[in-house]
XYZ file of C-alpha atoms in Angstrom:
780
model
C 125.977 54.645 125.327
C 129.010 55.120 123.097
C 127.430 53.788 119.889
C 124.251 55.875 120.112
C 123.048 57.925 117.132
C 123.536 56.600 113.597
C 125.397 58.748 111.097
C 123.424 59.293 107.899
C 125.445 61.719 105.798
C 128.671 63.681 105.708
C 128.696 66.477 103.177
C 130.978 69.285 102.044
C 129.507 72.753 101.514
C 130.397 75.253 98.823
C 130.531 78.187 101.272
C 130.885 78.645 105.006
C 127.558 78.222 106.799
C 126.767 80.483 109.773
C 123.205 79.394 110.679
C 121.344 76.064 110.634
C 117.782 75.201 111.646
C 115.661 72.070 111.178
C 112.028 72.276 110.095
C 109.622 71.270 112.895
C 107.391 69.291 110.521
C 109.431 68.040 107.566
C 112.847 66.528 106.932
C 114.224 69.871 105.796
C 117.080 71.977 107.124
C 117.644 75.668 106.376
C 121.236 76.878 106.011
C 122.535 80.449 105.800
C 126.041 81.033 104.433
C 128.475 83.936 104.689
C 127.407 85.279 101.279
C 123.888 86.011 102.544
C 122.265 83.082 100.723
C 119.723 80.778 102.362
C 119.644 77.163 101.207
C 117.045 74.503 101.915
C 118.169 70.856 101.961
C 116.391 67.571 102.528
C 117.595 65.024 105.053
C 119.305 63.197 102.170
C 121.082 66.530 101.503
C 119.283 67.063 98.214
C 119.007 70.794 97.629
C 115.416 72.086 97.399
C 116.018 75.757 96.648
C 118.349 78.710 97.174
C 117.202 82.157 98.284
C 119.779 84.574 96.839
C 120.881 87.835 98.406
C 117.963 90.240 97.959
C 120.007 93.431 97.503
C 123.287 94.518 95.997
C 124.903 94.657 99.432
C 127.893 92.332 99.271
C 128.232 92.375 103.082
C 124.592 91.512 103.759
C 124.456 88.836 106.427
C 121.757 86.435 107.583
C 121.640 86.876 111.361
C 118.665 84.688 112.357
C 116.368 81.927 111.074
C 113.004 80.725 112.397
C 110.459 78.197 111.114
C 106.730 78.735 111.353
C 105.359 75.996 113.651
C 103.533 74.293 110.773
C 106.770 74.157 108.754
C 105.221 75.859 105.710
C 107.132 79.145 105.988
C 110.640 80.219 106.968
C 111.571 83.565 108.508
C 114.951 85.006 107.473
C 116.420 87.958 109.388
C 119.255 90.098 108.024
C 121.832 92.457 109.458
C 120.164 95.243 107.476
C 116.974 94.855 109.539
C 115.033 93.242 106.710
C 112.771 90.316 107.611
C 111.559 87.931 104.911
C 108.880 85.246 105.240
C 109.530 82.622 102.548
C 107.345 79.840 101.221
C 108.934 76.484 101.906
C 107.799 75.071 98.545
C 109.547 77.469 96.179
C 111.382 80.184 98.180
C 108.730 82.703 97.151
C 108.882 85.749 99.447
C 105.438 85.907 101.047
C 106.016 89.010 103.134
C 108.730 91.586 103.758
C 109.135 93.715 106.883
C 111.744 96.380 107.583
C 112.687 96.679 111.257
C 115.292 99.449 110.714
C 117.982 97.864 112.909
C 119.895 94.610 112.562
C 117.993 91.490 113.610
C 119.878 89.623 116.337
C 117.561 86.717 117.289
C 114.214 85.128 116.396
C 111.913 82.473 117.799
C 108.528 81.413 116.419
C 106.061 80.342 119.128
C 102.722 78.619 118.682
C 99.966 78.709 121.282
C 99.729 75.646 123.500
C 96.299 74.038 123.510
C 97.303 72.205 126.661
C 98.060 75.448 128.522
C 95.252 77.666 127.198
C 92.596 75.052 126.451
C 90.536 74.350 123.338
C 89.751 78.074 122.994
C 93.037 78.517 121.124
C 91.484 77.126 117.951
C 90.193 79.790 115.600
C 86.460 79.251 115.229
C 85.182 81.736 112.665
C 84.041 81.821 109.069
C 85.201 84.607 106.791
C 82.205 85.690 104.696
C 84.356 87.544 102.163
C 84.182 84.655 99.687
C 80.369 84.867 99.814
C 80.136 88.551 98.946
C 83.307 89.202 96.945
C 84.356 87.694 93.606
C 87.635 85.812 93.357
C 90.757 87.715 92.445
C 91.102 87.939 88.662
C 93.731 85.599 87.314
C 96.756 87.739 86.318
C 97.631 87.693 82.646
C 101.031 86.277 81.732
C 101.638 89.356 79.575
C 102.100 91.463 82.709
C 105.243 90.259 84.446
C 104.606 92.489 87.490
C 101.545 90.374 88.288
C 102.172 86.951 86.776
C 105.542 86.508 88.523
C 104.019 87.203 91.937
C 100.471 85.852 91.801
C 99.632 82.431 90.512
C 96.108 81.575 89.405
C 95.239 79.709 92.600
C 96.978 81.729 95.306
C 96.162 85.384 94.695
C 93.814 85.593 97.694
C 96.183 83.596 99.926
C 99.451 85.194 98.874
C 100.581 85.221 102.536
C 99.836 81.487 102.984
C 97.588 82.047 106.015
C 94.747 79.716 105.044
C 94.516 76.748 107.345
C 95.996 78.454 110.409
C 94.138 76.765 113.262
C 95.629 78.779 116.103
C 97.655 81.887 116.742
C 101.424 81.738 116.353
C 103.784 84.639 117.071
C 107.258 85.405 115.733
C 109.451 87.107 118.360
C 112.217 89.230 116.817
C 115.020 90.833 118.827
C 117.160 93.565 117.282
C 120.401 95.403 117.788
C 119.320 98.345 119.881
C 116.373 98.380 122.213
C 113.435 97.052 120.189
C 111.666 93.698 120.412
C 108.938 92.951 117.850
C 106.128 90.413 118.122
C 104.471 89.547 114.809
C 101.334 87.410 114.620
C 101.726 84.723 111.942
C 105.099 86.344 111.218
C 103.565 89.273 109.329
C 101.271 91.326 111.581
C 103.052 93.536 114.162
C 101.083 93.221 117.392
C 103.693 94.348 119.945
C 106.683 96.670 119.719
C 108.670 97.020 122.953
C 111.245 99.782 123.362
C 113.498 98.511 126.156
C 115.317 101.840 126.428
C 112.215 103.298 128.081
C 112.415 100.930 131.047
C 116.177 100.533 131.521
C 118.621 103.019 133.011
C 121.274 102.367 130.375
C 121.220 102.058 126.631
C 120.371 98.573 125.351
C 122.833 97.592 122.636
C 121.476 94.191 121.594
C 118.770 91.650 122.339
C 120.650 88.356 122.563
C 117.653 86.069 123.059
C 113.887 86.471 123.350
C 111.155 83.868 123.771
C 107.420 84.060 124.375
C 105.912 81.375 126.598
C 103.459 79.066 124.855
C 100.637 80.236 127.108
C 101.379 83.823 125.916
C 101.625 85.068 129.505
C 105.270 86.136 129.646
C 108.159 87.234 127.458
C 111.689 86.343 128.601
C 114.651 88.264 127.174
C 118.425 88.283 127.501
C 119.785 91.719 126.590
C 123.128 93.492 126.435
C 123.391 96.924 128.028
C 126.326 99.298 127.881
C 128.128 99.496 131.233
C 130.141 102.394 132.556
C 133.865 101.994 131.933
C 136.818 103.716 133.610
C 138.455 106.446 131.587
C 141.664 104.439 131.275
C 139.991 101.667 129.271
C 139.075 103.684 126.209
C 139.877 100.827 123.827
C 137.335 98.502 125.441
C 133.553 98.378 125.562
C 131.999 96.730 128.597
C 128.493 95.261 128.545
C 126.156 94.023 131.251
C 124.023 91.080 130.125
C 120.645 91.080 131.889
C 117.641 88.805 132.081
C 114.351 90.730 131.699
C 110.809 89.386 131.980
C 107.681 91.046 130.632
C 104.199 90.044 131.643
C 101.994 89.632 128.554
C 98.587 88.595 129.950
C 96.821 90.729 127.339
C 98.091 88.331 124.651
C 96.748 85.333 126.543
C 93.395 86.970 127.308
C 92.804 88.331 123.798
C 94.574 85.813 121.586
C 91.416 85.108 119.561
C 90.852 88.807 118.814
C 94.536 89.310 117.967
C 94.478 86.288 115.639
C 91.388 87.536 113.767
C 92.878 91.007 113.403
C 96.146 89.479 112.163
C 94.286 87.506 109.498
C 92.567 90.717 108.388
C 95.977 92.362 108.367
C 97.249 89.660 106.036
C 94.277 90.071 103.686
C 94.434 93.880 103.576
C 98.209 93.868 103.107
C 97.822 91.377 100.263
C 95.245 93.646 98.611
C 97.415 96.774 98.850
C 100.413 94.866 97.484
C 98.218 93.530 94.668
C 97.133 97.101 93.860
C 100.738 98.260 93.848
C 101.745 95.484 91.452
C 98.714 96.254 89.281
C 99.915 99.851 88.953
C 103.333 98.506 87.979
C 101.632 96.349 85.353
C 99.777 99.439 84.066
C 103.079 101.294 83.805
C 104.462 98.246 82.025
C 101.539 98.306 79.572
C 101.918 102.035 78.956
C 104.121 102.931 76.011
C 105.826 106.266 75.322
C 105.209 105.897 71.599
C 103.477 109.283 71.442
C 106.599 111.055 72.674
C 108.100 110.305 69.268
C 105.216 112.079 67.565
C 105.491 115.005 70.004
C 109.160 115.462 69.179
C 108.409 115.370 65.443
C 105.674 117.979 65.839
C 108.013 120.151 67.914
C 110.668 119.932 65.221
C 108.077 120.804 62.559
C 106.928 123.836 64.593
C 110.512 125.110 64.885
C 111.350 124.756 61.166
C 108.076 125.973 59.584
C 108.213 129.398 57.898
C 104.537 129.978 57.237
C 102.637 132.058 59.829
C 100.318 130.410 62.370
C 100.603 127.490 64.737
C 100.747 123.778 64.012
C 97.132 123.553 65.138
C 96.184 126.219 62.542
C 97.808 124.195 59.756
C 95.881 121.044 60.680
C 92.603 122.978 61.107
C 92.963 124.487 57.637
C 93.600 121.006 56.283
C 90.493 119.720 58.098
C 88.136 122.569 57.091
C 89.348 123.493 53.586
C 91.412 120.523 52.519
C 94.399 122.792 51.872
C 97.853 121.564 52.762
C 101.026 123.666 52.721
C 104.204 122.311 51.220
C 105.780 122.153 54.695
C 102.867 120.180 56.145
C 102.797 117.895 53.107
C 106.511 117.114 53.526
C 105.982 116.521 57.240
C 103.117 114.070 56.654
C 104.857 112.129 53.905
C 108.392 111.967 55.264
C 108.258 112.493 59.028
C 105.066 110.654 59.960
C 104.724 108.413 56.890
C 102.055 105.809 56.228
C 103.975 102.985 57.880
C 104.930 105.011 60.950
C 101.369 106.222 61.451
C 99.921 102.703 61.311
C 102.494 101.448 63.807
C 101.843 104.372 66.122
C 98.070 103.905 65.954
C 98.255 100.188 66.763
C 100.658 100.790 69.665
C 98.501 103.511 71.207
C 95.322 101.456 70.894
C 96.981 98.338 72.341
C 98.519 100.269 75.246
C 95.306 102.091 76.171
C 93.194 98.952 75.873
C 95.522 96.972 78.159
C 95.452 99.716 80.803
C 91.675 99.831 80.486
C 91.424 96.089 81.126
C 93.687 96.292 84.170
C 91.567 99.051 85.680
C 88.264 97.269 85.045
C 89.333 93.734 86.008
C 91.881 94.363 88.770
C 91.739 97.873 90.222
C 87.956 97.928 90.586
C 87.658 94.460 92.134
C 90.616 94.922 94.509
C 89.436 98.395 95.519
C 85.988 97.077 96.421
C 87.538 94.187 98.367
C 89.688 96.675 100.301
C 86.597 98.665 101.258
C 84.865 95.477 102.398
C 87.694 94.306 104.648
C 88.330 97.792 106.063
C 84.622 97.932 106.904
C 85.002 94.699 108.861
C 88.009 96.130 110.729
C 85.881 99.200 111.468
C 83.261 96.854 112.904
C 85.964 95.372 115.158
C 86.887 98.850 116.394
C 83.251 99.515 117.318
C 83.070 96.309 119.384
C 84.684 97.989 122.350
C 84.372 95.141 124.858
C 86.471 92.752 122.743
C 88.755 94.905 120.607
C 89.442 97.997 122.734
C 92.709 96.482 123.945
C 93.968 96.257 120.342
C 93.629 100.032 119.995
C 91.888 100.203 116.621
C 90.890 103.770 115.769
C 87.525 104.156 114.042
C 88.488 107.625 112.789
C 91.704 106.304 111.221
C 89.861 103.425 109.577
C 87.303 105.832 108.098
C 90.209 107.887 106.738
C 91.643 104.781 105.091
C 88.252 103.933 103.572
C 87.971 107.490 102.205
C 91.440 107.150 100.660
C 90.385 103.890 98.965
C 87.215 105.554 97.654
C 89.186 108.513 96.251
C 91.540 106.059 94.547
C 88.599 104.251 92.914
C 87.148 107.599 91.728
C 90.485 108.480 90.139
C 90.596 105.069 88.456
C 87.130 105.775 86.990
C 88.399 109.161 85.797
C 91.300 107.414 84.071
C 88.821 105.155 82.276
C 86.959 108.215 80.991
C 90.210 109.809 79.809
C 91.198 106.596 78.026
C 87.794 106.309 76.338
C 87.838 109.915 75.114
C 91.485 109.749 74.040
C 90.930 106.493 72.149
C 88.015 107.801 70.102
C 89.840 111.049 69.333
C 93.078 109.273 68.436
C 91.309 106.790 66.177
C 89.503 109.579 64.325
C 92.671 111.681 64.011
C 94.888 108.798 62.841
C 92.264 107.610 60.344
C 91.916 111.136 58.940
C 95.695 111.678 58.681
C 96.088 108.236 57.126
C 93.593 109.148 54.391
C 95.418 112.459 53.790
C 98.771 110.673 53.436
C 97.281 108.171 50.962
C 95.728 111.033 48.973
C 99.023 112.954 48.892
C 100.805 109.762 47.821
C 98.186 109.268 45.082
C 97.411 105.812 46.363
C 94.041 104.073 46.422
C 91.952 104.888 49.496
C 89.907 102.002 50.922
C 86.190 102.880 50.713
C 85.543 102.019 54.404
C 87.765 104.893 55.554
C 87.330 107.366 52.711
C 84.295 109.141 54.183
C 84.175 111.148 57.424
C 80.999 111.709 59.391
C 80.230 114.879 61.303
C 81.019 113.004 64.505
C 84.453 112.091 63.141
C 85.103 115.749 62.267
C 84.111 116.724 65.809
C 86.476 114.134 67.300
C 89.364 115.385 65.135
C 88.607 119.009 66.056
C 88.544 118.062 69.760
C 91.869 116.286 69.363
C 93.456 119.323 67.710
C 92.016 121.627 70.360
C 93.248 119.541 73.311
C 96.596 118.349 72.045
C 98.021 120.786 69.500
C 97.377 124.175 71.114
C 101.045 124.756 71.912
C 100.009 126.664 75.047
C 102.171 127.767 77.989
C 101.515 124.644 80.023
C 102.555 122.351 77.218
C 105.639 124.477 76.528
C 106.677 124.025 80.164
C 106.349 120.297 79.598
C 109.269 120.465 77.155
C 108.048 119.470 73.699
C 105.482 122.223 73.234
C 102.702 119.673 72.693
C 100.681 117.333 74.875
C 99.416 114.328 72.978
C 99.544 112.072 76.013
C 96.863 112.458 78.677
C 96.959 108.899 80.079
C 100.598 108.603 81.120
C 100.295 111.522 83.562
C 98.076 109.359 85.793
C 100.900 106.821 86.212
C 103.426 109.304 87.629
C 104.019 110.458 91.198
C 103.328 114.101 90.412
C 100.340 116.387 89.986
C 98.402 116.082 86.742
C 99.599 118.447 84.026
C 96.168 118.453 82.416
C 93.460 117.704 85.018
C 89.953 116.917 83.901
C 87.360 119.704 84.064
C 84.733 118.745 86.638
C 82.991 122.102 87.076
C 80.429 121.255 84.409
C 79.595 117.909 86.029
C 75.986 118.168 87.372
C 76.706 115.914 90.339
C 79.800 117.917 91.296
C 77.820 121.157 91.028
C 75.109 119.705 93.265
C 77.623 118.534 95.906
C 79.443 121.883 95.903
C 76.179 123.758 96.395
C 75.179 121.654 99.436
C 77.456 122.126 102.515
C 76.104 119.000 104.223
C 77.081 116.839 101.281
C 80.343 118.656 100.636
C 81.607 117.876 104.152
C 79.959 114.462 104.514
C 82.145 111.459 105.390
C 79.805 109.258 103.383
C 80.994 110.752 100.088
C 84.449 110.023 98.786
C 86.485 113.101 98.012
C 87.564 113.743 94.441
C 91.133 115.063 94.029
C 91.095 116.712 90.628
C 94.821 117.515 90.440
C 96.230 114.275 91.849
C 97.483 111.347 89.803
C 96.477 107.725 90.341
C 99.888 106.918 91.822
C 99.698 109.830 94.270
C 96.333 108.649 95.545
C 97.648 105.098 95.875
C 100.556 106.377 97.992
C 98.053 108.207 100.209
C 95.915 105.046 100.416
C 98.934 102.926 101.351
C 99.978 105.386 104.060
C 96.483 105.516 105.573
C 96.214 101.714 105.625
C 99.649 101.397 107.257
C 98.596 103.848 109.968
C 95.501 101.772 110.706
C 97.319 98.436 110.786
C 100.387 99.572 112.732
C 98.618 101.257 115.649
C 97.741 98.037 117.558
C 101.448 97.173 117.884
C 102.113 100.420 119.736
C 98.973 100.242 121.869
C 99.448 96.616 122.954
C 103.181 97.195 123.526
C 102.489 100.114 125.853
C 99.943 97.987 127.725
C 102.485 95.310 128.645
C 104.072 95.515 132.060
C 107.505 94.710 133.279
C 107.126 92.206 136.093
C 110.392 92.735 137.907
C 113.784 94.432 137.783
C 116.265 93.059 135.299
C 118.726 90.501 136.680
C 122.396 90.937 135.947
C 123.678 87.647 134.512
C 127.276 88.371 133.549
C 129.577 91.016 132.113
C 131.543 90.903 128.896
C 134.259 93.129 127.468
C 134.707 93.764 123.760
C 137.873 95.354 122.382
C 137.243 97.922 119.677
C 139.585 96.101 117.264
C 137.668 92.822 117.649
C 135.944 91.813 114.422
C 133.362 89.605 116.106
C 131.278 90.384 119.191
C 130.801 87.449 121.535
C 127.346 85.936 121.183
C 126.393 83.358 123.806
C 124.868 80.022 122.884
C 121.274 80.383 124.041
C 118.190 78.156 123.815
C 114.720 78.644 125.296
C 111.804 76.244 125.756
C 108.382 76.232 127.433
C 107.525 73.145 129.485
C 103.823 72.491 129.027
C 103.531 70.267 132.096
C 104.626 72.985 134.513
C 103.983 76.125 132.494
C 107.622 77.144 132.974
C 109.937 78.771 130.447
C 113.578 77.655 130.588
C 116.504 79.711 129.289
C 119.899 78.002 128.905
C 122.943 80.058 127.958
C 126.722 80.207 128.066
C 128.641 83.185 129.424
C 132.003 82.653 127.704
C 133.277 81.899 124.239
C 133.107 78.221 123.389
C 134.400 75.855 124.501
C 133.294 76.851 127.991
C 133.319 74.946 131.275
C 129.785 75.802 132.392
C 126.308 76.618 131.203
C 123.479 78.198 133.148
C 119.823 77.248 133.201
C 117.316 79.940 134.204
C 113.731 78.958 134.832
C 110.706 81.095 135.521
C 107.052 80.244 135.715
C 104.737 82.246 133.509
C 102.690 83.241 136.568
C 103.165 86.905 137.435
C 104.152 86.291 141.080
C 106.809 83.653 140.330
C 110.516 84.042 141.091
C 113.268 83.345 138.563
C 115.870 80.785 139.643
C 119.174 79.648 138.174
C 121.229 76.464 137.975
C 124.956 76.192 137.135
C 125.869 73.068 135.129
C 129.113 71.416 134.123
C 129.878 68.042 132.482
C 132.457 65.674 133.970
C 132.620 62.000 132.994
C 129.744 61.005 130.738
C 127.432 58.183 131.815
C 127.024 56.387 135.108
C 130.042 54.560 136.482
C 129.569 50.952 137.591
C 131.630 47.764 137.662
C 129.477 46.050 134.999
C 128.965 49.059 132.754
C 131.528 49.989 130.156
C 129.636 52.971 128.736
C 131.191 55.462 131.127
C 133.614 57.949 129.552
C 136.884 57.227 131.382
C 138.915 59.046 128.758
C 137.964 62.526 129.960
C 137.175 63.717 133.462
C 135.848 67.118 132.340
C 134.077 68.175 129.123
C 133.655 71.685 127.769
C 130.485 72.917 126.090
C 130.534 73.996 122.436
C 126.785 74.413 121.914
C 123.528 73.570 123.661
C 119.956 73.258 122.384
C 116.644 71.786 123.472
C 116.073 68.574 121.539
C 112.476 68.460 122.698
C 110.565 69.429 125.823
C 111.970 66.529 127.835
C 115.531 66.333 126.467
C 118.513 68.641 126.191
C 121.189 68.149 123.533
C 124.752 69.323 124.134
C 127.774 69.439 121.870
C 130.865 68.855 124.002
C 134.619 69.158 123.550
C 136.701 66.314 124.998
C 140.424 66.590 125.762
C 141.587 62.998 126.261
C 144.640 62.025 128.246
C 146.385 60.641 125.151
C 146.296 64.039 123.434
C 143.439 63.315 120.994
C 140.704 65.935 120.718
C 137.140 64.778 120.127
C 133.726 66.324 119.909
C 130.858 64.564 121.659
C 127.163 64.708 120.793
C 125.110 63.966 123.899
C 121.551 63.765 125.263
C 120.392 64.240 128.833
C 116.872 64.398 130.274
C 115.627 67.724 131.613
C 114.397 65.841 134.675
C 118.042 65.420 135.757
C 118.016 69.070 136.871
C 116.954 68.504 140.453
C 114.683 70.964 142.191
C 117.007 71.529 145.139
C 119.872 72.626 142.928
C 118.143 75.817 141.749
C 118.830 79.090 143.551
C 116.857 82.364 143.297
C 118.293 84.522 140.541
C 117.721 87.668 142.586
C 120.046 86.246 145.247
C 122.931 86.359 142.773
C 122.792 90.134 142.481
C 125.065 92.044 142.679
C 127.247 88.952 142.152
C 127.486 87.604 138.629
C 126.762 84.130 137.353
C 129.776 81.963 137.978
C 130.513 83.506 141.364
C 131.093 81.188 144.320
C 127.577 81.853 145.566
C 126.337 79.335 142.981
C 126.869 75.603 143.417
C 128.129 73.763 140.343
C 126.104 70.689 139.323
C 127.918 67.940 137.405
C 125.415 66.463 134.925
C 127.919 64.240 133.140
C 126.574 61.099 134.858
C 123.025 62.086 133.801
C 123.887 61.895 130.100
C 121.610 59.187 128.723
C 123.119 58.866 125.241
C 126.266 60.180 123.638
C 128.568 59.607 120.728
C 132.174 60.605 120.137
C 132.633 62.315 116.783
C 136.116 61.127 115.922
C 138.250 63.097 113.470
C 135.930 66.046 113.796
C 136.478 69.528 115.204
C 132.888 70.600 115.733
C 131.675 74.153 116.323
C 127.859 74.115 116.615
C 124.868 71.978 115.743
C 121.142 71.925 114.956
C 118.764 69.341 116.421
C 115.099 68.458 115.980
C 113.222 66.217 118.385
C 110.183 66.102 116.115
C 112.228 64.751 113.219
C 114.760 62.835 115.408
C 117.765 64.277 113.583
C 120.883 66.297 114.286
C 123.300 68.175 112.034
C 126.792 68.938 113.392
C 128.968 71.592 111.757
C 132.747 71.302 111.484
C 134.805 74.199 112.822
C 135.547 75.273 109.233
C 131.839 75.879 108.651
C 132.061 74.053 105.305
C 131.352 70.467 106.274
C 128.543 68.728 108.178
C 127.574 65.365 109.573
C 123.928 64.361 109.830
C 122.745 61.868 112.473
C 119.609 59.854 113.069
C 119.069 60.406 116.791
C 116.554 57.580 117.144
C 118.813 54.736 116.009
C 122.104 53.190 117.105
C 125.085 52.989 114.796
C 125.394 49.440 113.469
C 129.120 49.914 113.071
C 129.606 50.755 116.722
C 130.998 54.239 116.195
C 132.947 56.396 113.824
C 135.597 54.957 111.614
C 139.043 56.429 112.033
C 140.003 58.070 108.778
C 143.128 60.214 108.632
C 142.038 61.681 105.307
C 138.957 63.138 106.984
C 141.110 64.679 109.683
C 143.448 66.206 107.105
C 140.513 67.522 105.122
C 139.040 69.120 108.234
C 142.376 70.791 109.033
C 142.504 72.096 105.477
C 138.941 73.443 105.744
C 139.835 75.109 109.044
C 142.861 76.827 107.507
C 140.778 77.962 104.515
C 138.195 79.381 106.889
C 140.862 81.209 108.910
C 142.321 82.700 105.731
C 138.850 83.792 104.644
C 138.208 85.450 108.014
C 141.520 87.275 107.874
């Protein structure tokens, strides 16, 4: 049907686009350009947001895109190995994973209720909201928290609420690793293909998990042996590998519940990390100025004794040397002292609030959720396959407890420092007013014995000028709070020997070695204990991926599909067009791919049932004349007897979309957008894939099937040199990219063009040629 598909938009793009993908639920399309930016557009081509390049790498490239099945999150894979999960509403990065090697392909699979039954729905109630208070709303004064956590989404920062069934993101990488992440964030399987292949795997070209979670189908490149004379070429064997994943199908409920716990615990640790950043943000180095002034005073004073001696004499006898008097009046000054006192009090109070409101509540929530994961590990019949280690979980809980103890210690240090600082600053302020012969307010003129004690304690702790403080650099140590916010041992740890509880624990071996008591690390800072906590939690949460991955089994030997040769001076490595889809009616996963650079004469369809004893089969397809030929039907494409394939994708489960290149007899070149039903691939045309080995796909052993007559709908895209496209059966739309990569046409696939086709416009053709030349110049 020549006039099928109605054109909606034709738009120019500011930069060359390398990836496109439609949302499965909304009229949104994600675009990735050569600069590493990801753009989200509506069907009307209104821009929703732009995700900028996340690092300073100018060559950072987006290599894969994948939508979460509910359309509320977008996965973005980079050549650096970084994987981002972004919120569709505002481009907020919900989760970041580092996979170490470049990401080559991604596909996000949801569990089929039709294939696995109603048991796929998650039927559980998280009791955390009953026993735990809500996350405290982050204050706008702390940018580390307020920029990341909004008032209503702190608990659901990963956007996992409302997930009714398990969905899994399959990520293939350059090298030998394939990662499966539940809900896109929780690693549940890591497969190292190098352990089961004889040669080194260089790249995973395509990977898809069947919707019944029973099998994983992969297309991988492996280095082939080359003769010594061809040193400038690299030869690769492209193989089709199938993994049986029945453990995912059998334990999908348990994996889903663990993944949700993973999301909650990861959110809590990230919240703690950002809270520590907010504490560092609230901390001010104002006291370093006073330390430097005291150090300068100590170096220039001529009278015998230390700085502490001078202040003690002033405290006990009210005598002040000329040097100290000059220091108080000119170096510290009344104005400087007031400013310093307010800054210290404000800084300490803000840190105190963050510890009480955020660190305590998040730490307790972490202990609660880790306890639930520990309960999972003890339920051996259901969760043994996940590989949770009770001992590791207990270690993580101990690390959280030690972190909370250190946070309580910081509160004590802040409380003591505040009362000592207030007493010292008030006393010095009175002295400066007296030396300046100014009126002293009656409310601060008198000092109680307690105030004298606080001042004496301050002088003893901070102005001793001992060896430790000299090593520090200034010779003094006024700051005892800031040391807790550094990744180094405490310079001045708190004395705990006189603590009655600590003495009792040390005297009782059973308590000293008990796992029920959290260990106190006297010399460690708060940041050091957080790093230990984070490492312990990562060890607990990452183990299931290794255990489940090792439990998967390879069903059969890899099938050699084709061979490709890459010259070392080639800038781009050939990547086949590949699309994969699970057919729910038959429980079969189809893989369609090309074996040559586009435009190519043939494509190959590989099918394999998800049953473990099934045999993979292959079908070779070409496209001759489009549409059925009859005397009364004028829809047949007489202009071209053979079409070449530019790109191929599944439109939906029942329909395949192909982007074709047409060389007409009159010399005009056209691109064709076409539909054909999957049912047109007849059963008898398939041949066992194993029978093609050692021959390659495309050898004479395979019979070519012309599916041109089976094309149900098509449209010539006049004045357009197309390169690739993105289609969505759910949204009934298609977006076709020009060969320049800087211009697109959008089509409504569920409506016919009222105008009966494209309008011939020479200006469009000239513009496309210009874009193509610009693109070629950019590539060069």
